[in-house]
Amino acid sequence: MTKKKSFFLAMAIPLLILLAMTIKPQATLIFGKEVVLETKAYDPTDLFRGDYVAINFAISDVPKSKVSLSIDEVYNKNLYVSLKQEGKYYVVDQVSETKPKQGLYLKGKFQNSFNETNTYRVDYSLDKYFVEQGSGKELEQESFQGGLVGTVKVLGGYGVLTGITPR
């Protein structure tokens, strides 16, 4: 290989890696199904990134009745949470170790029991939504007055939080 080809190859590999990292989120935004989820929020500030609203989705607290596995089988593991629509919002339908062949689902990591003994806590990596500087307080007040609604695009178990609004 010539030096010129080596240089271009060395420059192309990192660029290709960076581009590949954007494929899944962009594909989800373009082709994903939009779902509406109930939320609970508070307003922290990140020193480097500004205001954001940390969101707790209602589907993050999965009733143990929806999980047919023991606590040892779910703790800190990736599982698939099938969603179904009930009225305006999507809720947990069932949980499985294998990817569903059909229907809407999110891949989540089960962490532990949350406050109550009859629920599991699930992390979908949808918990932060960055807002314009200074507008986080407004969303915080709205969440305390009746909650917020999160709009999420879902494709193949991967979710992208696209917006939060008052109910």
PDB file of C-alpha atoms in Angstrom, residues 38-139:
ATOM      1  CA  GLU A  38     -47.190   8.199  30.789  1.00  0.00           C
ATOM      2  CA  THR A  39     -44.339   9.833  32.688  1.00  0.00           C
ATOM      3  CA  LYS A  40     -43.313  11.266  36.031  1.00  0.00           C
ATOM      4  CA  ALA A  41     -40.474  13.811  35.985  1.00  0.00           C
ATOM      5  CA  TYR A  42     -38.217  16.109  37.948  1.00  0.00           C
ATOM      6  CA  ASP A  43     -35.865  18.869  36.800  1.00  0.00           C
ATOM      7  CA  PRO A  44     -32.142  18.401  37.331  1.00  0.00           C
ATOM      8  CA  THR A  45     -29.383  20.328  35.569  1.00  0.00           C
ATOM      9  CA  ASP A  46     -26.249  18.869  34.031  1.00  0.00           C
ATOM     10  CA  LEU A  47     -23.280  21.203  34.405  1.00  0.00           C
ATOM     11  CA  PHE A  48     -21.965  20.417  30.912  1.00  0.00           C
ATOM     12  CA  ARG A  49     -25.154  19.750  28.940  1.00  0.00           C
ATOM     13  CA  GLY A  50     -27.685  22.138  30.495  1.00  0.00           C
ATOM     14  CA  ASP A  51     -31.262  21.540  31.637  1.00  0.00           C
ATOM     15  CA  TYR A  52     -32.914  18.211  31.176  1.00  0.00           C
ATOM     16  CA  VAL A  53     -35.964  16.483  32.529  1.00  0.00           C
ATOM     17  CA  ALA A  54     -35.260  13.078  34.045  1.00  0.00           C
ATOM     18  CA  ILE A  55     -38.242  10.925  33.244  1.00  0.00           C
ATOM     19  CA  ASN A  56     -39.714   7.943  35.009  1.00  0.00           C
ATOM     20  CA  PHE A  57     -42.061   6.133  32.637  1.00  0.00           C
ATOM     21  CA  ALA A  58     -45.031   4.227  34.002  1.00  0.00           C
ATOM     22  CA  ILE A  59     -43.831   1.189  32.020  1.00  0.00           C
ATOM     23  CA  SER A  60     -40.563   1.274  34.017  1.00  0.00           C
ATOM     24  CA  ASP A  61     -42.385  -0.315  36.952  1.00  0.00           C
ATOM     25  CA  VAL A  62     -43.316  -3.775  35.641  1.00  0.00           C
ATOM     26  CA  PRO A  63     -45.758  -5.777  37.781  1.00  0.00           C
ATOM     27  CA  LYS A  64     -44.313  -9.138  38.797  1.00  0.00           C
ATOM     28  CA  SER A  65     -47.529 -10.731  37.505  1.00  0.00           C
ATOM     29  CA  LYS A  66     -46.346  -9.868  33.951  1.00  0.00           C
ATOM     30  CA  VAL A  67     -43.021 -11.697  34.495  1.00  0.00           C
ATOM     31  CA  SER A  68     -43.021 -15.494  34.547  1.00  0.00           C
ATOM     32  CA  LEU A  69     -39.347 -15.726  35.600  1.00  0.00           C
ATOM     33  CA  SER A  70     -37.787 -15.781  39.065  1.00  0.00           C
ATOM     34  CA  ILE A  71     -35.968 -12.721  40.454  1.00  0.00           C
ATOM     35  CA  ASP A  72     -32.603 -14.454  39.884  1.00  0.00           C
ATOM     36  CA  GLU A  73     -33.480 -14.884  36.214  1.00  0.00           C
ATOM     37  CA  VAL A  74     -34.384 -11.223  35.627  1.00  0.00           C
ATOM     38  CA  TYR A  75     -32.039  -9.209  37.856  1.00  0.00           C
ATOM     39  CA  ASN A  76     -29.601  -7.086  35.795  1.00  0.00           C
ATOM     40  CA  LYS A  77     -30.493  -8.932  32.574  1.00  0.00           C
ATOM     41  CA  ASN A  78     -31.748  -7.737  29.217  1.00  0.00           C
ATOM     42  CA  LEU A  79     -35.308  -8.868  28.599  1.00  0.00           C
ATOM     43  CA  TYR A  80     -38.011  -7.942  26.113  1.00  0.00           C
ATOM     44  CA  VAL A  81     -41.079  -6.035  27.297  1.00  0.00           C
ATOM     45  CA  SER A  82     -44.066  -6.333  24.958  1.00  0.00           C
ATOM     46  CA  LEU A  83     -46.319  -3.277  24.863  1.00  0.00           C
ATOM     47  CA  LYS A  84     -50.025  -2.986  24.163  1.00  0.00           C
ATOM     48  CA  GLN A  85     -52.191   0.070  23.736  1.00  0.00           C
ATOM     49  CA  GLU A  86     -54.784   0.818  26.403  1.00  0.00           C
ATOM     50  CA  GLY A  87     -56.628   3.975  25.503  1.00  0.00           C
ATOM     51  CA  LYS A  88     -54.174   6.732  24.677  1.00  0.00           C
ATOM     52  CA  TYR A  89     -51.122   5.115  26.314  1.00  0.00           C
ATOM     53  CA  TYR A  90     -49.034   2.008  25.806  1.00  0.00           C
ATOM     54  CA  VAL A  91     -48.604  -0.308  28.810  1.00  0.00           C
ATOM     55  CA  VAL A  92     -46.685  -3.488  29.626  1.00  0.00           C
ATOM     56  CA  ASP A  93     -48.326  -6.587  28.167  1.00  0.00           C
ATOM     57  CA  GLN A  94     -45.779  -9.288  28.994  1.00  0.00           C
ATOM     58  CA  VAL A  95     -42.075  -9.929  29.512  1.00  0.00           C
ATOM     59  CA  SER A  96     -39.932 -12.605  27.861  1.00  0.00           C
ATOM     60  CA  GLU A  97     -36.330 -13.710  27.552  1.00  0.00           C
ATOM     61  CA  THR A  98     -36.623 -14.008  23.782  1.00  0.00           C
ATOM     62  CA  LYS A  99     -37.298 -11.320  21.210  1.00  0.00           C
ATOM     63  CA  PRO A 100     -40.996 -11.331  20.216  1.00  0.00           C
ATOM     64  CA  LYS A 101     -41.631 -12.372  16.611  1.00  0.00           C
ATOM     65  CA  GLN A 102     -44.400  -9.791  16.268  1.00  0.00           C
ATOM     66  CA  GLY A 103     -45.881  -6.812  18.020  1.00  0.00           C
ATOM     67  CA  LEU A 104     -44.372  -3.761  19.647  1.00  0.00           C
ATOM     68  CA  TYR A 105     -41.684  -4.267  22.288  1.00  0.00           C
ATOM     69  CA  LEU A 106     -38.790  -2.550  24.038  1.00  0.00           C
ATOM     70  CA  LYS A 107     -35.547  -4.135  25.122  1.00  0.00           C
ATOM     71  CA  GLY A 108     -34.939  -3.286  28.764  1.00  0.00           C
ATOM     72  CA  LYS A 109     -32.604  -4.131  31.602  1.00  0.00           C
ATOM     73  CA  PHE A 110     -34.253  -5.312  34.796  1.00  0.00           C
ATOM     74  CA  GLN A 111     -32.556  -3.717  37.776  1.00  0.00           C
ATOM     75  CA  ASN A 112     -34.351  -4.627  41.006  1.00  0.00           C
ATOM     76  CA  SER A 113     -37.586  -4.318  42.935  1.00  0.00           C
ATOM     77  CA  PHE A 114     -38.763  -0.721  43.160  1.00  0.00           C
ATOM     78  CA  ASN A 115     -40.350   0.490  46.438  1.00  0.00           C
ATOM     79  CA  GLU A 116     -43.178  -2.022  46.260  1.00  0.00           C
ATOM     80  CA  THR A 117     -42.523  -5.735  46.461  1.00  0.00           C
ATOM     81  CA  ASN A 118     -44.837  -6.533  43.547  1.00  0.00           C
ATOM     82  CA  THR A 119     -42.967  -4.638  40.804  1.00  0.00           C
ATOM     83  CA  TYR A 120     -39.650  -4.824  38.991  1.00  0.00           C
ATOM     84  CA  ARG A 121     -37.709  -1.714  37.946  1.00  0.00           C
ATOM     85  CA  VAL A 122     -36.757  -1.656  34.247  1.00  0.00           C
ATOM     86  CA  ASP A 123     -34.335   0.700  32.484  1.00  0.00           C
ATOM     87  CA  TYR A 124     -35.084   1.369  28.798  1.00  0.00           C
ATOM     88  CA  SER A 125     -32.415   4.108  28.434  1.00  0.00           C
ATOM     89  CA  LEU A 126     -35.167   6.654  27.728  1.00  0.00           C
ATOM     90  CA  ASP A 127     -34.817   8.560  30.964  1.00  0.00           C
ATOM     91  CA  LYS A 128     -33.313  11.932  29.963  1.00  0.00           C
ATOM     92  CA  TYR A 129     -34.770  14.580  27.704  1.00  0.00           C
ATOM     93  CA  PHE A 130     -32.708  17.732  27.165  1.00  0.00           C
ATOM     94  CA  VAL A 131     -34.637  20.984  27.021  1.00  0.00           C
ATOM     95  CA  GLU A 132     -33.908  24.611  26.241  1.00  0.00           C
ATOM     96  CA  GLN A 133     -32.018  26.338  29.057  1.00  0.00           C
ATOM     97  CA  GLY A 134     -34.476  27.643  31.650  1.00  0.00           C
ATOM     98  CA  SER A 135     -37.515  25.704  30.392  1.00  0.00           C
ATOM     99  CA  GLY A 136     -36.958  22.689  32.638  1.00  0.00           C
ATOM    100  CA  LYS A 137     -38.659  24.396  35.594  1.00  0.00           C
ATOM    101  CA  GLU A 138     -41.878  24.791  33.583  1.00  0.00           C
ATOM    102  CA  LEU A 139     -41.906  21.077  32.748  1.00  0.00           C
TER     103      LEU A 139
END
